[in-house]
Amino acid sequence: MRVFVPILLMLAAPVFAQGSGPTPALANRQLSDPAKEAEATRLMHSLRCIQCQGQSIADSDASMAGTMRAEVRQQIAAGQKSEAVRNWMIQRYGEWVSFEPDFKGAGLLLWLTPIILLLASLWVARGLFWRRT
Amino acid sequence: MIAEAGLAAIWLAASMALLQFIAGLTLLRDGAGQLVPLIKPAAYMQGALCTFAFFALMWLFYISDLSVLLVANNSHIDKPLIFKLAGTWGNHEGSMLLWVTILSVSGAAIAFLEKRIEVKTLSATLAVQGFLALGFFAFLLFSSNPFERMVPAPIEGAGLNPLLQDVGLAFHPPTLYFGYVGLSIAFSFAVGALLTNQVGPAFARAMRPWVLGAWIFLTIGIAAGSYWAYYELGWGGWWFWDPVENASLMPWLAATALLHSVSVLATRNALRAWTIMLALVAFAMSMAGTFLVRSGILTSVHAFAVDPERGSFILALMLMYTGLAFVIFALRIGTVKQGEPFQLLSREGGIVANNIFLSVILAVILIGTLYPIAAEALGDKISVGPPYFNKATVPIAVLLMLALLVGPLLRWRRDDLGRLKYWLIGAAAILLLSCLAIWKFAPQIGIFPLLGIALSLALAVAAWMPLRGRKLLRTPIPVFGMVIAHFGLAVSVFGMAAESGFSSETLTALAPGESAKVAGWEVKLNDVNPVVGDNWVAVEGEMIAAKNGNEFPLHPQSRQFFKPPMQTSEAALLTRWNGQLYVVIAQPDQEGDGRWQVRLWWKPFVTFIWGGAILIALGGAIALLGRMVRRTKNSAINKWQTE
Amino acid sequence: MNRPWLLWAPLVATACIGGLAIYGLAVPKDEQVHSAMIGQKLPEFALPPATQGVFPLSNKDMGDGSPRLLNIFASWCIPCKAEAPQLEELKAAGVEIDGIAIRDRPEDVAAFLDEFGNPYRRIGSDSEMAVQLKLGSSGVPETYVIGADGTILFQHIGDIRVEHVPMLIEKLKATK
C-alpha cells in the first residue's frame, strides 16, 4: 500500500508540470496565537491570488497562493498590522491584488455608492406618498 | 438524421416565432389585426417544435452520437448515463437551446391557459414573447448551432468537465434557466400591458404566477449552486461574490421586489409604475447575467464558454430588448393613471421600502461587478471582491430586515404605530437582548454576524405574527406561504451569521495514526488508500471523527480526472443538527515524512443557509398553489352557478 | 408625473452599461500581472546555488556599479526554452545576466543548462517562490532590467523574442 500510492501519484504527476519544491512552512500551518491567526485569515480572504481566476489566497491551491499565505502569516506573527501587510502586497503587485478597494480616488466613489443610491432613491420615492391634507 | 431533424425543427420554430411577432404587430397597427387568430396556434407550434428539438439533442447525447460536434466535445462514451444526459445543457449551445425551449413552451402555456386578460393584451404579450424568441433563435441558428456535424467522428469524445459531473450541478443550469426565462414572461406581460394600456389588477393577476414560479426556481437554483460550491470547491466557502454568482443574484433580487410589487398591484391597484419597471429590470438582469458569464469580459472561477463573438451577439440582443422596453416605458408610463394612494406608514409603504432596499442592493452589486472594467478603461487595474460587497450590501440588508419586522403587520393604505406598540417593544427587546448576550459570550465576534443573529431571531418570531388572532383554517393559503418564506429567510440569515461568526478551522499534517482537534471534535487519520472510479483515480483518507464517545467514519478524497485532466477535492461532511464537520485531505505534506495535509472545519448551523432557502422556495410554492387552488375552486363555483 | 426626465434614467443607465460592455469586448484584457516594484530598489534576498557548479545569487551581487538583466526561469517552463537563444545573443553582446530558477530541482536545472546553454553569471534557486513574491513577479519567464545602483528599471513579461533583444540592450545602455 505504501509503495503503491507514491507510484499512483507519480503516474498522475506529469499532468501537472508546475515544478516541484517544498511548500513554505506557514502556507498550510496556522499561527499558534488564535487572535493573530484570525487576523491573518481575514487578510488572506481579501488578497487576490496572482495566478488564479479571481480566487483569494485563502481559497486557492496554487503554489504562489501558498507563498503569499506564508508571507502574510510570517509578517503578522512578527507583529505587523494587517493594513501594513496589505500595503506590502500592494507595493509588489499594485491595487489589483487587494479585493478591498482603497479609500482614495475611484475606490472612494465605490464606497460611497451605497449611501448615494439609498439617499437618491428615498428622495425619488418621496413623490409616491399621499400626504394627509 | 435526428440531428438534421432537430435543426429543421429549430428553423420551423423560428418561423413560427416570426409569424407570432408579425401577427401581433398588425394588431397594434390598426387594432383590426386580421392575423391575430394565428398568434395562438403559432405559439403552440413553436413550443412543440422546440420541445422536439431539445429532446432530439438529448437523444443524441444519450446514444453518444459522436458525429455531432457538440456531443464529441462535451461527452465521453464512458460517462455515467445521468451525466451524459446532463451534458445536453452542460455547454453553451445546448443551454441556449434549453433557454429557447423553455421560452417557447411558456409562450404556448400562456396562450393556452390565460383567460383573465383582454385578448389584445394577450396578443401583445405573445408578440413580445415571439420577438424575444426570434433573437435567441437567430443566435442559435447563426452562431451556436447545437446540431453541427463533425467529420470524421471521433472514437471517444472529449469528456465533460469533471466539476460538472455531479448531480447537484447537473440540475443547477436548468433550474436557473426556468427562472430567467420565467422573468422573460413577466417582461413580455409588462410590455404588452404598457402597449395596450392595461396596467391594472387583471394584468397583475395574470403575471403573478409566472413571477412566483420563476422566483421559486431562481431561489432553488442559487441555493443549489451555493451548496455545490461549498462542498465541491474544497474550501468550505458558500458565497464568493464572484461575477457569475452576482449574475444570478441580481435577477433574484429584482424578482423578489417584483413579486411583492405585483401582489400589491393585483390586490390593491397601487405601485403600477414600480411593477412595470421591476418587470423590465428583472429580465434585463437575466440577460445581463447571461451576457456576463459568456463574454469573457470579467475574470471568474466559474466562467464558461468564453467567447467574445457570442458575447457580442447576446449583448446586442440585451441592449435591443432592454433599450426598446425602456423607451416604451418612458413614452407610455405617463398614460398609466396613478393607482390608489397610500401613506408612508402602510403596507404599501412597507413594500416600497422593500423595493427600494432590494433595488439599492442590486445596483450596488451591479456597479461593483462592473467597476473593474470601468477602472481599466481609465487605466487603473483594481479588484472588487468580498470585503467590498459584504460591507456595502449587509448594512442595507440590515435595514431591510428591520423593515421586515414590522412591514407585514401594517394595514393597507394607512396605519399608525401605536396599534403595534406591544409588538415593537417586544421586537426591540429580542434584538437588544440577543445583541447583549452574544457580545457577552463571544466578544470577538464581528458586527455583521452579531446583527445577523439578533435580526434573524427577531424575524423568526416576527414571521409568524401575521397569523396571530386569525382563524387558521379560514386564513387564505397564500398567507401561510408568506409566513413560511419570511421564516425561511430568518433561518437562512441565522445560518449565514453563525457560520461566518463562529466557524473554527484547523490546518495540520497528519501521519496515519495521528489525530487533530477542532471545536470539540477529535479527528484521527487511520490510513490513506488509492481508489478508482469511472473516470478518475483518487487518494482517499480513512478517518474517524469522535466526540463525546461517539465515532463516525469519514472518507475525504483528492481526485485526479484524466479526460480532461483536472484535480478536485471531495470533502467529507458530517452533518449534525447544529452544524457540519468539513474535512479535506490534500496532497502529501511536503516534508516527505509520510504525513498528509488535512484541513478541518467546524461550521455551526451552516446547513440552515440552504435549509432556509428551501423554506423560502417552499413558501413561494405554497403561495402559488394556494392561488391556483382558489382559482379552480372559484371557476368551479362559477360553472356550477351558471349551469 | 412631475419629474419626466427621471423616466429616461433607466435608458441612460442601460446605455452606460452597454458602452462599458462594448469597451470590455472590444479592448482585449491585459491578462498579465505587472510588478509594482518598478523604480524601487531590489529587495533583500540571498539564494543558494541552483545546481552544482553555479554561483549563488543575492541582491548584493547586483547593484554593484553595472546594470544587468535578471532572468526568472524554470526548467519545466516551455517558453524559457524558447528564449534561450535570445539570452545567448544578449550575453554575446556583453550583457550580464543573472538567473533565478523557480521551484526546480538541481538535476533538472543542470539538464536544462546542458541542453540550452548557460548564459548566466549566477543562478539562485527560489524553490518556495519567496523571492518571486518580493519582486512582484507572477510567473515564468520574466526578465528585469536592473540599474547600476540596484534599482529595478523595467519588467519584461514572457519569453524574450528576437525583436525584444535590441529593446533590452537599449534600456541597459540608457541607464549608464
Short mmCIF file of N, CA and C in Angstrom, two decimals, chain B residues 4-74:
data_model
loop_
_atom_site.label_atom_id
_atom_site.label_comp_id
_atom_site.label_asym_id
_atom_site.label_seq_id
_atom_site.Cartn_x
_atom_site.Cartn_y
_atom_site.Cartn_z
N GLU B 4 -30.33 16.40 -38.02
CA GLU B 4 -30.88 17.27 -39.06
C GLU B 4 -32.34 17.59 -38.78
N ALA B 5 -33.08 16.60 -38.27
CA ALA B 5 -34.48 16.85 -37.92
C ALA B 5 -34.57 17.91 -36.82
N GLY B 6 -33.64 17.80 -35.84
CA GLY B 6 -33.65 18.79 -34.77
C GLY B 6 -33.39 20.19 -35.30
N LEU B 7 -32.42 20.29 -36.20
CA LEU B 7 -32.09 21.59 -36.76
C LEU B 7 -33.28 22.15 -37.55
N ALA B 8 -33.92 21.27 -38.33
CA ALA B 8 -35.09 21.71 -39.09
C ALA B 8 -36.18 22.19 -38.15
N ALA B 9 -36.33 21.50 -37.03
CA ALA B 9 -37.36 21.91 -36.06
C ALA B 9 -37.07 23.30 -35.54
N ILE B 10 -35.79 23.60 -35.30
CA ILE B 10 -35.46 24.94 -34.81
C ILE B 10 -35.80 25.99 -35.87
N TRP B 11 -35.49 25.69 -37.13
CA TRP B 11 -35.82 26.64 -38.19
C TRP B 11 -37.32 26.89 -38.25
N LEU B 12 -38.09 25.81 -38.18
CA LEU B 12 -39.55 25.95 -38.24
C LEU B 12 -40.06 26.74 -37.03
N ALA B 13 -39.51 26.43 -35.86
CA ALA B 13 -39.95 27.14 -34.66
C ALA B 13 -39.64 28.63 -34.80
N ALA B 14 -38.47 28.93 -35.39
CA ALA B 14 -38.12 30.34 -35.58
C ALA B 14 -39.13 31.03 -36.49
N SER B 15 -39.56 30.32 -37.53
CA SER B 15 -40.53 30.96 -38.42
C SER B 15 -41.88 31.13 -37.73
N MET B 16 -42.20 30.22 -36.81
CA MET B 16 -43.43 30.39 -36.01
C MET B 16 -43.31 31.63 -35.14
N ALA B 17 -42.12 31.82 -34.56
CA ALA B 17 -41.92 33.00 -33.71
C ALA B 17 -42.07 34.26 -34.53
N LEU B 18 -41.54 34.23 -35.75
CA LEU B 18 -41.66 35.38 -36.64
C LEU B 18 -43.13 35.69 -36.93
N LEU B 19 -43.87 34.64 -37.22
CA LEU B 19 -45.29 34.78 -37.50
C LEU B 19 -46.02 35.37 -36.29
N GLN B 20 -45.69 34.83 -35.13
CA GLN B 20 -46.29 35.30 -33.88
C GLN B 20 -46.05 36.79 -33.71
N PHE B 21 -44.82 37.20 -33.98
CA PHE B 21 -44.45 38.59 -33.79
C PHE B 21 -45.17 39.49 -34.78
N ILE B 22 -45.15 39.09 -36.05
CA ILE B 22 -45.76 39.93 -37.07
C ILE B 22 -47.26 40.04 -36.87
N ALA B 23 -47.87 38.90 -36.51
CA ALA B 23 -49.31 38.92 -36.27
C ALA B 23 -49.64 39.89 -35.14
N GLY B 24 -48.82 39.89 -34.11
CA GLY B 24 -49.05 40.81 -33.01
C GLY B 24 -48.86 42.24 -33.44
N LEU B 25 -47.88 42.48 -34.34
CA LEU B 25 -47.64 43.84 -34.83
C LEU B 25 -48.87 44.39 -35.55
N THR B 26 -49.50 43.53 -36.37
CA THR B 26 -50.67 44.02 -37.11
C THR B 26 -51.76 44.45 -36.15
N LEU B 27 -51.85 43.79 -35.04
CA LEU B 27 -52.85 44.16 -34.04
C LEU B 27 -52.60 45.59 -33.57
N LEU B 28 -51.34 45.89 -33.27
CA LEU B 28 -51.03 47.20 -32.73
C LEU B 28 -51.19 48.30 -33.75
N ARG B 29 -51.00 47.95 -35.03
CA ARG B 29 -51.05 48.98 -36.07
C ARG B 29 -52.42 49.62 -36.14
N ASP B 30 -53.44 48.75 -36.31
CA ASP B 30 -54.74 49.36 -36.54
C ASP B 30 -55.85 48.70 -35.74
N GLY B 31 -55.47 47.90 -34.75
CA GLY B 31 -56.50 47.29 -33.90
C GLY B 31 -57.31 46.22 -34.58
N ALA B 32 -57.32 46.21 -35.91
CA ALA B 32 -58.18 45.22 -36.58
C ALA B 32 -57.51 43.85 -36.55
N GLY B 33 -56.24 43.82 -36.93
CA GLY B 33 -55.44 42.60 -36.76
C GLY B 33 -56.02 41.35 -37.36
N GLN B 34 -55.98 41.23 -38.72
CA GLN B 34 -56.54 40.03 -39.32
C GLN B 34 -55.72 38.80 -38.99
N LEU B 35 -54.43 39.03 -38.69
CA LEU B 35 -53.57 37.87 -38.45
C LEU B 35 -53.63 37.40 -37.00
N VAL B 36 -54.36 38.14 -36.17
CA VAL B 36 -54.34 37.82 -34.74
C VAL B 36 -54.74 36.38 -34.41
N PRO B 37 -55.75 35.83 -35.07
CA PRO B 37 -56.10 34.44 -34.74
C PRO B 37 -54.96 33.46 -34.96
N LEU B 38 -53.92 33.90 -35.69
CA LEU B 38 -52.80 32.98 -35.92
C LEU B 38 -51.85 32.92 -34.75
N ILE B 39 -51.98 33.91 -33.84
CA ILE B 39 -50.96 34.00 -32.78
C ILE B 39 -50.94 32.76 -31.91
N LYS B 40 -52.09 32.36 -31.44
CA LYS B 40 -52.08 31.21 -30.52
C LYS B 40 -51.56 29.94 -31.18
N PRO B 41 -52.09 29.58 -32.35
CA PRO B 41 -51.54 28.37 -32.98
C PRO B 41 -50.05 28.47 -33.22
N ALA B 42 -49.58 29.67 -33.59
CA ALA B 42 -48.14 29.83 -33.81
C ALA B 42 -47.38 29.53 -32.52
N ALA B 43 -47.92 30.02 -31.40
CA ALA B 43 -47.24 29.79 -30.12
C ALA B 43 -47.22 28.30 -29.79
N TYR B 44 -48.33 27.62 -30.06
CA TYR B 44 -48.37 26.18 -29.76
C TYR B 44 -47.34 25.43 -30.59
N MET B 45 -47.32 25.76 -31.90
CA MET B 45 -46.39 25.06 -32.80
C MET B 45 -44.95 25.32 -32.36
N GLN B 46 -44.69 26.58 -32.01
CA GLN B 46 -43.33 26.94 -31.62
C GLN B 46 -42.90 26.10 -30.43
N GLY B 47 -43.80 26.00 -29.44
CA GLY B 47 -43.48 25.22 -28.24
C GLY B 47 -43.21 23.77 -28.58
N ALA B 48 -44.09 23.21 -29.42
CA ALA B 48 -43.94 21.80 -29.75
C ALA B 48 -42.65 21.54 -30.51
N LEU B 49 -42.34 22.40 -31.48
CA LEU B 49 -41.14 22.18 -32.29
C LEU B 49 -39.88 22.29 -31.46
N CYS B 50 -39.84 23.28 -30.58
CA CYS B 50 -38.66 23.43 -29.74
C CYS B 50 -38.48 22.23 -28.83
N THR B 51 -39.59 21.76 -28.28
CA THR B 51 -39.50 20.60 -27.39
C THR B 51 -38.92 19.43 -28.16
N PHE B 52 -39.39 19.26 -29.39
CA PHE B 52 -38.86 18.17 -30.21
C PHE B 52 -37.35 18.34 -30.40
N ALA B 53 -36.94 19.57 -30.74
CA ALA B 53 -35.51 19.80 -30.99
C ALA B 53 -34.69 19.50 -29.75
N PHE B 54 -35.18 19.93 -28.60
CA PHE B 54 -34.42 19.71 -27.37
C PHE B 54 -34.28 18.23 -27.07
N PHE B 55 -35.39 17.50 -27.20
CA PHE B 55 -35.28 16.07 -26.90
C PHE B 55 -34.47 15.34 -27.96
N ALA B 56 -34.47 15.88 -29.18
CA ALA B 56 -33.59 15.29 -30.19
C ALA B 56 -32.14 15.41 -29.76
N LEU B 57 -31.78 16.58 -29.23
CA LEU B 57 -30.41 16.77 -28.78
C LEU B 57 -30.09 15.85 -27.62
N MET B 58 -31.06 15.71 -26.72
CA MET B 58 -30.84 14.85 -25.57
C MET B 58 -30.66 13.39 -26.03
N TRP B 59 -31.42 13.00 -27.04
CA TRP B 59 -31.28 11.64 -27.57
C TRP B 59 -29.87 11.43 -28.11
N LEU B 60 -29.36 12.46 -28.82
CA LEU B 60 -28.01 12.34 -29.38
C LEU B 60 -26.97 12.16 -28.28
N PHE B 61 -27.17 12.83 -27.15
CA PHE B 61 -26.26 12.66 -26.03
C PHE B 61 -26.43 11.28 -25.41
N TYR B 62 -27.68 10.83 -25.37
CA TYR B 62 -27.97 9.54 -24.74
C TYR B 62 -27.25 8.42 -25.48
N ILE B 63 -27.34 8.48 -26.85
CA ILE B 63 -26.69 7.40 -27.60
C ILE B 63 -25.24 7.73 -27.90
N SER B 64 -24.74 8.84 -27.39
CA SER B 64 -23.37 9.29 -27.64
C SER B 64 -23.05 9.30 -29.13
N ASP B 65 -23.85 10.02 -29.89
CA ASP B 65 -23.63 10.14 -31.33
C ASP B 65 -22.47 11.10 -31.55
N LEU B 66 -21.25 10.54 -31.67
CA LEU B 66 -20.07 11.39 -31.72
C LEU B 66 -19.86 12.08 -33.06
N SER B 67 -20.76 11.84 -34.02
CA SER B 67 -20.62 12.58 -35.28
C SER B 67 -21.18 13.98 -35.15
N VAL B 68 -21.86 14.24 -34.02
CA VAL B 68 -22.34 15.59 -33.77
C VAL B 68 -21.27 16.30 -32.95
N LEU B 69 -20.81 17.45 -33.44
CA LEU B 69 -19.68 18.16 -32.84
C LEU B 69 -19.88 18.42 -31.35
N LEU B 70 -21.08 18.83 -31.00
CA LEU B 70 -21.36 19.16 -29.61
C LEU B 70 -21.17 17.95 -28.70
N VAL B 71 -21.69 16.81 -29.15
CA VAL B 71 -21.56 15.59 -28.35
C VAL B 71 -20.10 15.19 -28.26
N ALA B 72 -19.38 15.32 -29.38
CA ALA B 72 -17.97 14.94 -29.38
C ALA B 72 -17.17 15.80 -28.42
N ASN B 73 -17.50 17.08 -28.33
CA ASN B 73 -16.72 17.98 -27.49
C ASN B 73 -17.10 17.92 -26.03
N ASN B 74 -18.30 17.43 -25.74
CA ASN B 74 -18.77 17.56 -24.36
C ASN B 74 -19.18 16.25 -23.72
#
